[in-house]
mmCIF file of C-alpha atoms and ligand atoms in Angstrom:
data_model
loop_
_atom_site.group_PDB
_atom_site.id
_atom_site.type_symbol
_atom_site.label_atom_id
_atom_site.label_comp_id
_atom_site.label_asym_id
_atom_site.label_seq_id
_atom_site.Cartn_x
_atom_site.Cartn_y
_atom_site.Cartn_z
ATOM 1 C CA MET A 1 -0.274 0.449 0.107
ATOM 2 C CA ASP A 2 1.918 3.247 -0.836
ATOM 3 C CA SER A 3 1.020 5.881 0.000
ATOM 4 C CA LYS A 4 2.513 8.515 -2.037
ATOM 5 C CA GLN A 5 0.994 7.417 -4.313
ATOM 6 C CA PRO A 6 -0.069 11.090 -6.374
ATOM 7 C CA HIS A 7 -3.142 10.155 -7.572
ATOM 8 C CA LEU A 8 -5.744 8.780 -4.749
ATOM 9 C CA ARG A 9 -7.673 11.238 -3.529
ATOM 10 C CA PRO A 10 -7.680 12.206 -0.160
ATOM 11 C CA GLU A 11 -10.582 9.593 1.590
ATOM 12 C CA THR A 12 -7.963 6.782 0.291
ATOM 13 C CA ILE A 13 -4.593 8.534 1.306
ATOM 14 C CA ALA A 14 -6.570 8.313 4.944
ATOM 15 C CA ILE A 15 -7.269 5.238 4.791
ATOM 16 C CA THR A 16 -3.797 3.952 3.011
ATOM 17 C CA ALA A 17 -0.720 5.470 4.436
ATOM 18 C CA GLY A 18 1.466 4.182 6.350
ATOM 19 C CA ARG A 19 0.111 0.731 6.441
ATOM 20 C CA PRO A 20 2.697 -2.061 7.241
ATOM 21 C CA GLU A 21 4.144 -3.677 3.619
ATOM 22 C CA VAL A 22 1.240 -6.323 2.936
ATOM 23 C CA GLY A 23 2.736 -9.916 3.390
ATOM 24 C CA ALA A 24 1.295 -13.087 4.555
ATOM 25 C CA ASP A 25 -0.287 -13.115 8.390
ATOM 26 C CA SER A 26 1.538 -8.748 7.732
ATOM 27 C CA ALA A 27 0.080 -6.696 10.850
ATOM 28 C CA LEU A 28 -2.435 -4.134 8.742
ATOM 29 C CA ASN A 29 -1.841 -1.073 11.902
ATOM 30 C CA PRO A 30 2.030 -0.311 12.801
ATOM 31 C CA PRO A 31 3.328 -0.823 16.147
ATOM 32 C CA ILE A 32 3.522 1.523 18.857
ATOM 33 C CA SER A 33 6.924 1.673 18.719
ATOM 34 C CA LEU A 34 8.373 1.584 22.605
ATOM 35 C CA ASN A 35 11.848 1.358 22.229
ATOM 36 C CA SER A 36 14.847 4.972 23.130
ATOM 37 C CA THR A 37 17.340 3.047 21.428
ATOM 38 C CA TYR A 38 18.645 0.879 18.519
ATOM 39 C CA VAL A 39 21.400 -1.663 17.313
ATOM 40 C CA ALA A 40 23.509 0.440 15.851
ATOM 41 C CA GLY A 41 23.856 0.435 12.295
ATOM 42 C CA GLY A 42 20.443 1.393 10.737
ATOM 43 C CA PRO A 43 19.125 4.948 10.008
ATOM 44 C CA ILE A 44 17.270 5.402 13.331
ATOM 45 C CA GLY A 45 19.709 4.821 15.985
ATOM 46 C CA TYR A 46 18.197 6.727 18.904
ATOM 47 C CA GLY A 47 14.107 7.052 20.326
ATOM 48 C CA ARG A 48 14.801 10.682 19.905
ATOM 49 C CA TYR A 49 16.247 10.670 16.011
ATOM 50 C CA GLY A 50 13.156 8.743 14.722
ATOM 51 C CA ASN A 51 10.687 5.947 15.484
ATOM 52 C CA GLU A 52 9.113 3.857 13.582
ATOM 53 C CA THR A 53 5.522 4.852 14.799
ATOM 54 C CA TRP A 54 5.877 8.327 14.500
ATOM 55 C CA THR A 55 6.982 7.378 10.781
ATOM 56 C CA ALA A 56 3.688 5.752 10.220
ATOM 57 C CA LEU A 57 2.033 8.801 11.230
ATOM 58 C CA GLU A 58 4.488 11.410 8.896
ATOM 59 C CA VAL A 59 3.800 8.633 5.666
ATOM 60 C CA ALA A 60 -0.259 9.395 6.333
ATOM 61 C CA ILE A 61 0.330 13.138 6.675
ATOM 62 C CA SER A 62 2.729 13.995 3.492
ATOM 63 C CA ALA A 63 0.243 12.596 1.434
ATOM 64 C CA LEU A 64 -2.555 14.861 2.355
ATOM 65 C CA GLU A 65 -0.252 17.695 2.172
ATOM 66 C CA GLY A 66 1.647 16.522 0.283
ATOM 67 C CA GLY A 67 5.101 17.918 1.096
ATOM 68 C CA LYS A 68 7.319 15.516 3.279
ATOM 69 C CA SER A 69 6.243 15.526 7.160
ATOM 70 C CA LEU A 70 7.801 15.369 10.349
ATOM 71 C CA SER A 71 5.097 14.988 13.510
ATOM 72 C CA TYR A 72 6.023 16.680 16.723
ATOM 73 C CA SER A 73 5.185 16.459 20.403
ATOM 74 C CA SER A 74 1.883 19.935 20.235
ATOM 75 C CA GLY A 75 1.642 21.946 17.662
ATOM 76 C CA MET A 76 3.496 24.316 19.617
ATOM 77 C CA ALA A 77 6.614 22.403 19.514
ATOM 78 C CA ALA A 78 6.096 22.506 15.260
ATOM 79 C CA ILE A 79 6.310 25.813 15.618
ATOM 80 C CA SER A 80 8.278 26.586 17.643
ATOM 81 C CA ALA A 81 10.738 24.358 15.922
ATOM 82 C CA VAL A 82 10.049 26.489 12.739
ATOM 83 C CA PHE A 83 10.919 29.469 14.858
ATOM 84 C CA SER A 84 13.926 28.410 16.065
ATOM 85 C CA THR A 85 15.223 28.031 12.676
ATOM 86 C CA LEU A 86 15.572 31.764 11.933
ATOM 87 C CA PRO A 87 18.507 33.663 13.165
ATOM 88 C CA VAL A 88 18.207 36.645 15.225
ATOM 89 C CA GLY A 89 17.359 39.327 14.286
ATOM 90 C CA ALA A 90 14.222 37.981 11.150
ATOM 91 C CA LYS A 91 11.715 40.689 9.855
ATOM 92 C CA VAL A 92 8.264 38.541 10.359
ATOM 93 C CA VAL A 93 4.596 39.062 9.085
ATOM 94 C CA ALA A 94 1.918 38.000 10.781
ATOM 95 C CA SER A 95 -1.623 38.345 11.378
ATOM 96 C CA ASP A 96 -2.183 41.326 14.471
ATOM 97 C CA GLN A 97 -4.933 37.955 15.489
ATOM 98 C CA GLY A 98 -4.629 34.708 15.420
ATOM 99 C CA TYR A 99 -3.887 31.378 17.396
ATOM 100 C CA SER A 100 -3.841 32.697 20.893
ATOM 101 C CA GLY A 101 -0.567 30.744 21.959
ATOM 102 C CA ILE A 102 1.060 31.886 18.719
ATOM 103 C CA MET A 103 0.160 34.500 19.246
ATOM 104 C CA THR A 104 2.053 35.056 22.799
ATOM 105 C CA LEU A 105 5.050 32.820 21.957
ATOM 106 C CA LEU A 106 5.383 36.162 18.558
ATOM 107 C CA GLY A 107 4.955 39.242 21.531
ATOM 108 C CA THR A 108 7.367 36.921 23.421
ATOM 109 C CA LEU A 109 10.653 35.793 20.903
ATOM 110 C CA THR A 110 10.075 40.136 20.275
ATOM 111 C CA ALA A 111 10.296 41.027 23.867
ATOM 112 C CA ALA A 112 13.230 39.025 23.507
ATOM 113 C CA LYS A 113 14.704 40.570 20.597
ATOM 114 C CA LYS A 114 14.704 37.729 19.549
ATOM 115 C CA ILE A 115 12.511 38.712 16.540
ATOM 116 C CA SER A 116 10.934 41.344 14.517
ATOM 117 C CA ALA A 117 7.883 41.295 14.412
ATOM 118 C CA LYS A 118 4.802 42.893 12.172
ATOM 119 C CA PHE A 119 1.216 43.401 12.530
ATOM 120 C CA VAL A 120 -0.680 43.128 9.707
ATOM 121 C CA LYS A 121 -4.680 43.110 8.640
ATOM 122 C CA ILE A 122 -4.827 39.541 7.310
ATOM 123 C CA THR A 123 -7.965 40.088 5.842
ATOM 124 C CA ASP A 124 -6.158 43.203 3.672
ATOM 125 C CA THR A 125 -4.705 41.891 0.897
ATOM 126 C CA ALA A 126 -2.934 44.574 -0.494
ATOM 127 C CA GLU A 127 -2.062 45.794 3.509
ATOM 128 C CA VAL A 128 0.256 42.612 3.771
ATOM 129 C CA ILE A 129 1.796 42.990 0.512
ATOM 130 C CA ALA A 130 3.053 46.178 1.683
ATOM 131 C CA ALA A 131 3.940 44.489 4.732
ATOM 132 C CA LEU A 132 6.411 42.861 3.142
ATOM 133 C CA ASP A 133 9.103 44.618 1.503
ATOM 134 C CA GLY A 134 12.125 43.048 3.526
ATOM 135 C CA ALA A 135 10.701 40.313 5.703
ATOM 136 C CA ASP A 136 12.093 37.527 6.285
ATOM 137 C CA LEU A 137 9.167 34.834 7.175
ATOM 138 C CA LEU A 138 5.864 35.083 6.952
ATOM 139 C CA TRP A 139 3.397 33.306 9.195
ATOM 140 C CA LEU A 140 0.118 33.193 7.635
ATOM 141 C CA GLU A 141 -2.901 30.908 9.735
ATOM 142 C CA SER A 142 -6.240 30.908 7.743
ATOM 143 C CA PRO A 143 -9.142 30.753 8.783
ATOM 144 C CA THR A 144 -7.934 33.102 11.292
ATOM 145 C CA ASN A 145 -8.728 30.866 14.942
ATOM 146 C CA PRO A 146 -11.270 33.080 16.559
ATOM 147 C CA SER A 147 -12.064 35.532 14.344
ATOM 148 C CA LEU A 148 -12.408 32.728 10.641
ATOM 149 C CA ASN A 149 -10.717 35.861 9.195
ATOM 150 C CA ILE A 150 -9.032 34.881 5.623
ATOM 151 C CA ALA A 151 -5.936 35.099 4.380
ATOM 152 C CA ASP A 152 -5.796 35.313 0.599
ATOM 153 C CA LEU A 153 -3.246 32.247 0.373
ATOM 154 C CA PRO A 154 -2.427 31.862 -3.285
ATOM 155 C CA THR A 155 -2.147 35.950 -3.653
ATOM 156 C CA LEU A 156 0.130 36.528 -0.641
ATOM 157 C CA ILE A 157 2.032 33.072 -0.982
ATOM 158 C CA LYS A 158 2.972 34.457 -4.140
ATOM 159 C CA GLU A 159 3.980 37.790 -3.470
ATOM 160 C CA ALA A 160 5.911 36.176 -1.374
ATOM 161 C CA LYS A 161 7.339 34.113 -2.793
ATOM 162 C CA SER A 162 8.839 36.680 -5.636
ATOM 163 C CA ARG A 163 10.110 38.727 -2.937
ATOM 164 C CA ASN A 164 12.100 34.856 -1.780
ATOM 165 C CA ILE A 165 10.327 35.096 2.200
ATOM 166 C CA LEU A 166 9.735 31.705 3.928
ATOM 167 C CA VAL A 167 6.195 32.005 3.732
ATOM 168 C CA THR A 168 4.295 29.037 6.468
ATOM 169 C CA VAL A 169 0.573 28.599 6.730
ATOM 170 C CA ASP A 170 -1.287 27.078 9.863
ATOM 171 C CA ASN A 171 -3.508 24.701 8.383
ATOM 172 C CA THR A 172 -5.612 23.566 11.522
ATOM 173 C CA PHE A 173 -8.626 24.773 11.314
ATOM 174 C CA ALA A 174 -8.700 24.409 7.015
ATOM 175 C CA THR A 175 -6.507 21.083 6.824
ATOM 176 C CA ALA A 176 -5.690 19.444 3.871
ATOM 177 C CA LEU A 177 -8.673 18.566 2.650
ATOM 178 C CA ILE A 178 -9.851 21.263 1.763
ATOM 179 C CA GLN A 179 -6.381 23.342 1.495
ATOM 180 C CA GLN A 180 -3.141 22.286 0.269
ATOM 181 C CA PRO A 181 -0.741 25.678 0.606
ATOM 182 C CA LEU A 182 2.113 23.442 -0.578
ATOM 183 C CA ALA A 183 0.491 23.398 -4.179
ATOM 184 C CA MET A 184 -0.390 26.395 -3.983
ATOM 185 C CA GLY A 185 3.733 27.347 -2.985
ATOM 186 C CA ALA A 186 4.023 28.149 1.017
ATOM 187 C CA ASP A 187 6.872 27.048 2.144
ATOM 188 C CA ILE A 188 6.383 24.592 4.874
ATOM 189 C CA VAL A 189 2.477 23.784 6.458
ATOM 190 C CA MET A 190 1.646 23.257 9.406
ATOM 191 C CA ASN A 191 -1.092 21.401 11.930
ATOM 192 C CA SER A 192 -2.288 21.350 15.396
ATOM 193 C CA VAL A 193 -2.485 17.929 15.407
ATOM 194 C CA SER A 194 -4.688 17.575 18.316
ATOM 195 C CA LYS A 195 -7.497 18.908 15.984
ATOM 196 C CA TYR A 196 -8.812 17.292 13.290
ATOM 197 C CA LEU A 197 -6.402 14.736 12.831
ATOM 198 C CA ALA A 198 -6.536 13.093 15.682
ATOM 199 C CA GLY A 199 -9.831 13.841 15.618
ATOM 200 C CA HIS A 200 -11.448 13.264 19.424
ATOM 201 C CA SER A 201 -9.636 15.153 22.103
ATOM 202 C CA ASP A 202 -7.740 12.924 23.359
ATOM 203 C CA VAL A 203 -3.764 13.855 22.054
ATOM 204 C CA LEU A 204 -1.246 16.609 21.197
ATOM 205 C CA LEU A 205 0.629 16.433 18.622
ATOM 206 C CA GLY A 206 2.072 18.665 16.024
ATOM 207 C CA SER A 207 3.475 18.005 12.136
ATOM 208 C CA LEU A 208 5.348 20.520 10.038
ATOM 209 C CA SER A 209 5.189 19.235 5.993
ATOM 210 C CA THR A 210 7.620 20.998 3.136
ATOM 211 C CA ASN A 211 8.899 19.809 0.366
ATOM 212 C CA ASP A 212 12.674 21.821 0.453
ATOM 213 C CA PRO A 213 14.711 19.615 1.935
ATOM 214 C CA LEU A 214 17.052 22.135 3.056
ATOM 215 C CA GLN A 215 14.340 22.930 5.428
ATOM 216 C CA TYR A 216 13.166 19.326 5.938
ATOM 217 C CA LYS A 217 17.186 19.048 7.328
ATOM 218 C CA ALA A 218 16.807 22.191 9.653
ATOM 219 C CA LEU A 219 12.718 21.238 11.073
ATOM 220 C CA GLU A 220 14.470 18.208 11.513
ATOM 221 C CA GLU A 221 17.504 19.040 13.305
ATOM 222 C CA ALA A 222 15.111 21.475 15.343
ATOM 223 C CA ARG A 223 13.223 18.481 16.994
ATOM 224 C CA LYS A 224 16.144 16.333 17.325
ATOM 225 C CA PHE A 225 18.500 18.740 20.241
ATOM 226 C CA ASN A 226 15.174 20.320 21.000
ATOM 227 C CA GLY A 227 13.718 17.450 21.985
ATOM 228 C CA SER A 228 10.400 18.406 20.840
ATOM 229 C CA ILE A 229 9.632 14.254 20.136
ATOM 230 C CA PRO A 230 5.978 12.774 20.599
ATOM 231 C CA GLY A 231 5.497 9.850 22.253
ATOM 232 C CA PRO A 232 4.479 6.800 20.292
ATOM 233 C CA PHE A 233 1.261 6.237 21.090
ATOM 234 C CA GLU A 234 0.643 9.493 20.630
ATOM 235 C CA ALA A 235 1.560 9.073 16.596
ATOM 236 C CA TRP A 236 -0.400 5.377 16.969
ATOM 237 C CA LEU A 237 -3.839 7.189 18.202
ATOM 238 C CA ALA A 238 -3.405 9.611 15.377
ATOM 239 C CA LEU A 239 -2.766 8.057 12.624
ATOM 240 C CA ARG A 240 -5.500 5.705 13.943
ATOM 241 C CA GLY A 241 -7.911 9.250 13.880
ATOM 242 C CA ILE A 242 -6.600 9.944 10.413
ATOM 243 C CA ARG A 243 -8.457 6.561 8.940
ATOM 244 C CA THR A 244 -11.741 8.619 9.536
ATOM 245 C CA PHE A 245 -10.222 12.312 9.072
ATOM 246 C CA PRO A 246 -12.634 12.759 5.687
ATOM 247 C CA LEU A 247 -15.746 11.653 7.152
ATOM 248 C CA ARG A 248 -15.526 13.367 10.463
ATOM 249 C CA PHE A 249 -14.397 16.365 9.011
ATOM 250 C CA GLN A 250 -17.474 16.860 5.992
ATOM 251 C CA ARG A 251 -19.974 15.700 8.080
ATOM 252 C CA ALA A 252 -18.807 18.126 11.288
ATOM 253 C CA SER A 253 -18.634 21.191 7.912
ATOM 254 C CA GLU A 254 -22.215 20.545 6.818
ATOM 255 C CA ASN A 255 -23.403 20.082 10.288
ATOM 256 C CA ALA A 256 -21.319 23.819 10.964
ATOM 257 C CA LEU A 257 -23.294 24.932 7.395
ATOM 258 C CA GLU A 258 -26.397 24.280 8.960
ATOM 259 C CA LEU A 259 -25.544 25.724 12.513
ATOM 260 C CA ALA A 260 -23.723 28.759 10.851
ATOM 261 C CA LYS A 261 -27.393 29.440 9.046
ATOM 262 C CA ARG A 262 -29.645 29.161 11.884
ATOM 263 C CA LEU A 263 -27.159 31.416 14.680
ATOM 264 C CA SER A 264 -27.780 33.740 11.857
ATOM 265 C CA GLN A 265 -31.506 33.515 12.445
ATOM 266 C CA HIS A 266 -31.734 33.790 16.128
ATOM 267 C CA PRO A 267 -33.012 36.733 17.900
ATOM 268 C CA LEU A 268 -30.390 36.328 20.853
ATOM 269 C CA VAL A 269 -27.180 36.079 18.067
ATOM 270 C CA THR A 270 -25.544 39.620 16.835
ATOM 271 C CA ARG A 271 -23.319 37.938 14.487
ATOM 272 C CA VAL A 272 -22.446 34.859 13.340
ATOM 273 C CA ARG A 273 -19.362 34.428 11.391
ATOM 274 C CA TYR A 274 -18.080 31.333 9.296
ATOM 275 C CA PRO A 275 -16.588 30.962 5.747
ATOM 276 C CA GLY A 276 -19.397 29.099 4.563
ATOM 277 C CA LEU A 277 -22.302 31.387 4.818
ATOM 278 C CA PRO A 278 -23.246 33.368 1.325
ATOM 279 C CA THR A 279 -23.995 36.498 4.232
ATOM 280 C CA ASP A 280 -19.837 36.462 5.317
ATOM 281 C CA PRO A 281 -17.548 39.140 4.754
ATOM 282 C CA GLU A 282 -14.842 36.200 3.955
ATOM 283 C CA HIS A 283 -17.173 33.961 1.911
ATOM 284 C CA ALA A 284 -16.282 35.062 -1.816
ATOM 285 C CA LYS A 285 -12.341 35.070 -1.171
ATOM 286 C CA ALA A 286 -12.418 32.122 0.439
ATOM 287 C CA LYS A 287 -15.162 29.584 -2.277
ATOM 288 C CA ALA A 288 -11.818 31.338 -4.947
ATOM 289 C CA PHE A 289 -9.636 28.914 -3.388
ATOM 290 C CA MET A 290 -10.906 26.708 -0.570
ATOM 291 C CA LYS A 291 -12.589 23.276 -1.805
ATOM 292 C CA GLY A 292 -14.969 24.081 1.493
ATOM 293 C CA PHE A 293 -15.190 25.827 5.015
ATOM 294 C CA GLY A 294 -13.968 24.020 7.970
ATOM 295 C CA ALA A 295 -16.598 23.208 11.085
ATOM 296 C CA ILE A 296 -15.666 25.917 13.265
ATOM 297 C CA VAL A 297 -18.824 28.886 13.747
ATOM 298 C CA SER A 298 -17.956 31.919 15.455
ATOM 299 C CA PHE A 299 -20.808 33.416 17.230
ATOM 300 C CA GLU A 300 -21.782 36.572 19.296
ATOM 301 C CA PHE A 301 -24.130 36.069 22.214
ATOM 302 C CA ALA A 302 -27.113 39.619 22.041
ATOM 303 C CA GLY A 303 -25.509 40.125 25.959
ATOM 304 C CA ASP A 304 -22.606 40.666 28.444
ATOM 305 C CA VAL A 305 -19.927 38.369 29.430
ATOM 306 C CA ALA A 306 -22.193 36.701 32.239
ATOM 307 C CA ALA A 307 -24.962 35.936 30.195
ATOM 308 C CA THR A 308 -22.369 34.628 27.574
ATOM 309 C CA ASP A 309 -20.664 32.141 30.052
ATOM 310 C CA LYS A 310 -23.934 31.593 31.144
ATOM 311 C CA VAL A 311 -24.782 30.179 26.994
ATOM 312 C CA CYS A 312 -21.591 27.918 27.510
ATOM 313 C CA GLU A 313 -22.310 26.317 31.263
ATOM 314 C CA SER A 314 -25.974 25.821 29.744
ATOM 315 C CA SER A 315 -25.969 23.509 26.839
ATOM 316 C CA LYS A 316 -25.475 19.589 28.037
ATOM 317 C CA ILE A 317 -24.671 18.091 24.943
ATOM 318 C CA VAL A 318 -21.980 20.325 23.596
ATOM 319 C CA THR A 319 -19.364 20.613 25.729
ATOM 320 C CA TYR A 320 -17.788 23.879 27.314
ATOM 321 C CA SER A 321 -14.433 23.229 27.078
ATOM 322 C CA THR A 322 -11.291 24.765 24.795
ATOM 323 C CA SER A 323 -9.661 23.520 21.795
ATOM 324 C CA LEU A 324 -11.439 22.237 18.196
ATOM 325 C CA GLY A 325 -11.730 19.603 16.201
ATOM 326 C CA GLY A 326 -12.510 17.090 17.781
ATOM 327 C CA VAL A 327 -15.818 14.666 17.315
ATOM 328 C CA GLU A 328 -17.389 15.928 20.188
ATOM 329 C CA SER A 329 -19.149 19.653 20.026
ATOM 330 C CA LEU A 330 -17.311 22.221 21.922
ATOM 331 C CA TRP A 331 -17.790 26.179 22.604
ATOM 332 C CA GLU A 332 -16.166 28.673 25.164
ATOM 333 C CA ARG A 333 -16.038 32.306 25.314
ATOM 334 C CA ARG A 334 -12.390 33.043 23.490
ATOM 335 C CA ARG A 335 -12.415 35.899 25.561
ATOM 336 C CA ARG A 336 -12.314 33.951 28.800
ATOM 337 C CA TRP A 337 -8.207 33.384 28.461
ATOM 338 C CA PRO A 338 -6.195 36.581 29.393
ATOM 339 C CA LEU A 339 -4.652 35.484 26.224
ATOM 340 C CA GLU A 340 -6.746 35.964 23.765
ATOM 341 C CA SER A 341 -6.954 38.996 21.653
ATOM 342 C CA ALA A 342 -8.710 41.597 22.729
ATOM 343 C CA SER A 343 -9.829 42.429 18.961
ATOM 344 C CA VAL A 344 -11.739 39.323 19.603
ATOM 345 C CA PRO A 345 -15.220 40.598 20.969
ATOM 346 C CA GLU A 346 -16.180 39.597 24.732
ATOM 347 C CA SER A 347 -19.101 37.968 23.590
ATOM 348 C CA LEU A 348 -17.929 36.002 20.731
ATOM 349 C CA ILE A 349 -18.653 31.880 21.275
ATOM 350 C CA ARG A 350 -16.196 29.707 19.766
ATOM 351 C CA LEU A 351 -18.484 26.672 18.696
ATOM 352 C CA SER A 352 -16.256 23.622 17.297
ATOM 353 C CA VAL A 353 -18.676 21.396 15.558
ATOM 354 C CA GLY A 354 -18.502 18.123 15.703
ATOM 355 C CA CYS A 355 -20.821 14.673 13.837
ATOM 356 C CA GLU A 356 -23.479 14.852 16.765
ATOM 357 C CA ASP A 357 -27.158 14.551 14.908
ATOM 358 C CA VAL A 358 -27.778 18.413 13.751
ATOM 359 C CA ASP A 359 -30.910 18.912 15.155
ATOM 360 C CA ASP A 360 -29.627 18.011 18.595
ATOM 361 C CA LEU A 361 -26.336 19.902 18.618
ATOM 362 C CA TRP A 362 -29.584 22.756 17.727
ATOM 363 C CA ALA A 363 -31.972 21.382 20.562
ATOM 364 C CA ASP A 364 -29.145 22.264 22.954
ATOM 365 C CA ILE A 365 -27.580 25.515 21.658
ATOM 366 C CA ASN A 366 -30.743 27.020 21.358
ATOM 367 C CA ALA A 367 -31.637 25.352 24.241
ATOM 368 C CA ALA A 368 -28.474 27.712 25.576
ATOM 369 C CA LEU A 369 -28.947 30.791 24.552
ATOM 370 C CA LEU A 370 -32.222 31.135 25.798
ATOM 371 C CA ALA A 371 -31.067 29.759 29.763
ATOM 372 C CA ALA A 372 -28.559 33.111 29.490
ATOM 373 C CA LYS A 373 -31.691 35.362 28.413
ATOM 374 C CA LYS A 374 -32.155 38.053 30.734
HETATM 375 C C1 PLP B 1 -4.890 24.025 18.794
HETATM 376 C C2 PLP B 1 -4.182 24.983 17.939
HETATM 377 C C3 PLP B 1 -2.650 25.256 17.284
HETATM 378 C C4 PLP B 1 -1.736 24.814 19.079
HETATM 379 O O1 PLP B 1 -2.274 23.467 18.550
HETATM 380 P P1 PLP B 1 -1.211 21.878 19.665
HETATM 381 O O2 PLP B 1 -1.884 21.111 19.232
HETATM 382 O O3 PLP B 1 -2.222 22.539 20.816
HETATM 383 O O4 PLP B 1 0.244 22.527 20.645
HETATM 384 C C5 PLP B 1 -1.582 26.011 17.055
HETATM 385 N N1 PLP B 1 -2.780 26.428 16.015
HETATM 386 C C6 PLP B 1 -4.193 26.556 15.742
HETATM 387 C C7 PLP B 1 -5.114 27.319 15.199
HETATM 388 C C8 PLP B 1 -5.133 25.698 16.791
HETATM 389 O O5 PLP B 1 -6.205 25.600 16.952
#
């Protein structure tokens, strides 16, 4: 089952990639390789340098993203690996709103004078392009967490590459199913594997994918010597999760569109952001290059902080919890986290839509909204 056949579609890749060679009595699934060291003479050598279970997972992510992949102990470990390869003083262009972990890291590295960051309004393509001259790295995340802003990836990647700027895309929200940044010319794609790829809220893992052998080598060295290696069991669970990833993602995305539509009509909801809604300000841009719109919906409740918290506390099926991308629906008021960007409204709820029945979800969401009404 060679996973590298480029003509295979992602639904097939997810199921076939990263399996052992087929032979009489060969196992269908890779073993969980629990080894800190290896007999001398082979390509691995030591357990911080390589592991057969990581490799199986990486083969699958590589086939999905279209680039050679490395797994890390978390999404943040993967992000940190990229930044650890930059020279001191590197100039970074990034969105002024994005995943709170990367925003915090950018702030910390800037304060320590390791990088200098220029923050831009990522929906304003002209503003981003104007900020590119002299930059070393363009860090893109699209759709953004939690505001669901869309970066014009094809245009921005092309503009950055024409200036020889390294481009990294955080593909966690969209996934390889609906956009493949490497095919658009990006140098590195990052995924929080903890989310849709693993898909069951039981694993923390991250990945980087690239088609540039020098980048791959630098990022592999970063993993080896930062020591940000995944656990073999986590890698195994993530690969098992990938087997159903396209099915889960498709179902969750269908649910998300339907819930976004219903939320838009709700008298207690003042604003809904979902790039798949024809009324969303980013819909046309998203539609031009994305094959779908994902399964995160953000909306603002018509109430204050306490009332919005009450919404999240009142649901029975949707769990009041951070994170996203699992089979189970989760929601939270993002600003409950002190690190969340101040540009995110206090009453914004990020809903990670799962694979439950959509009418059951709606009944639960509607009841929670009404329970919090003053
Ligand atoms: C969760 C997340 C991360 C960080 O991933 P971890 O696996 O939690 O370290 C990075 N980017 C985005 C968009 C995320 O949602």
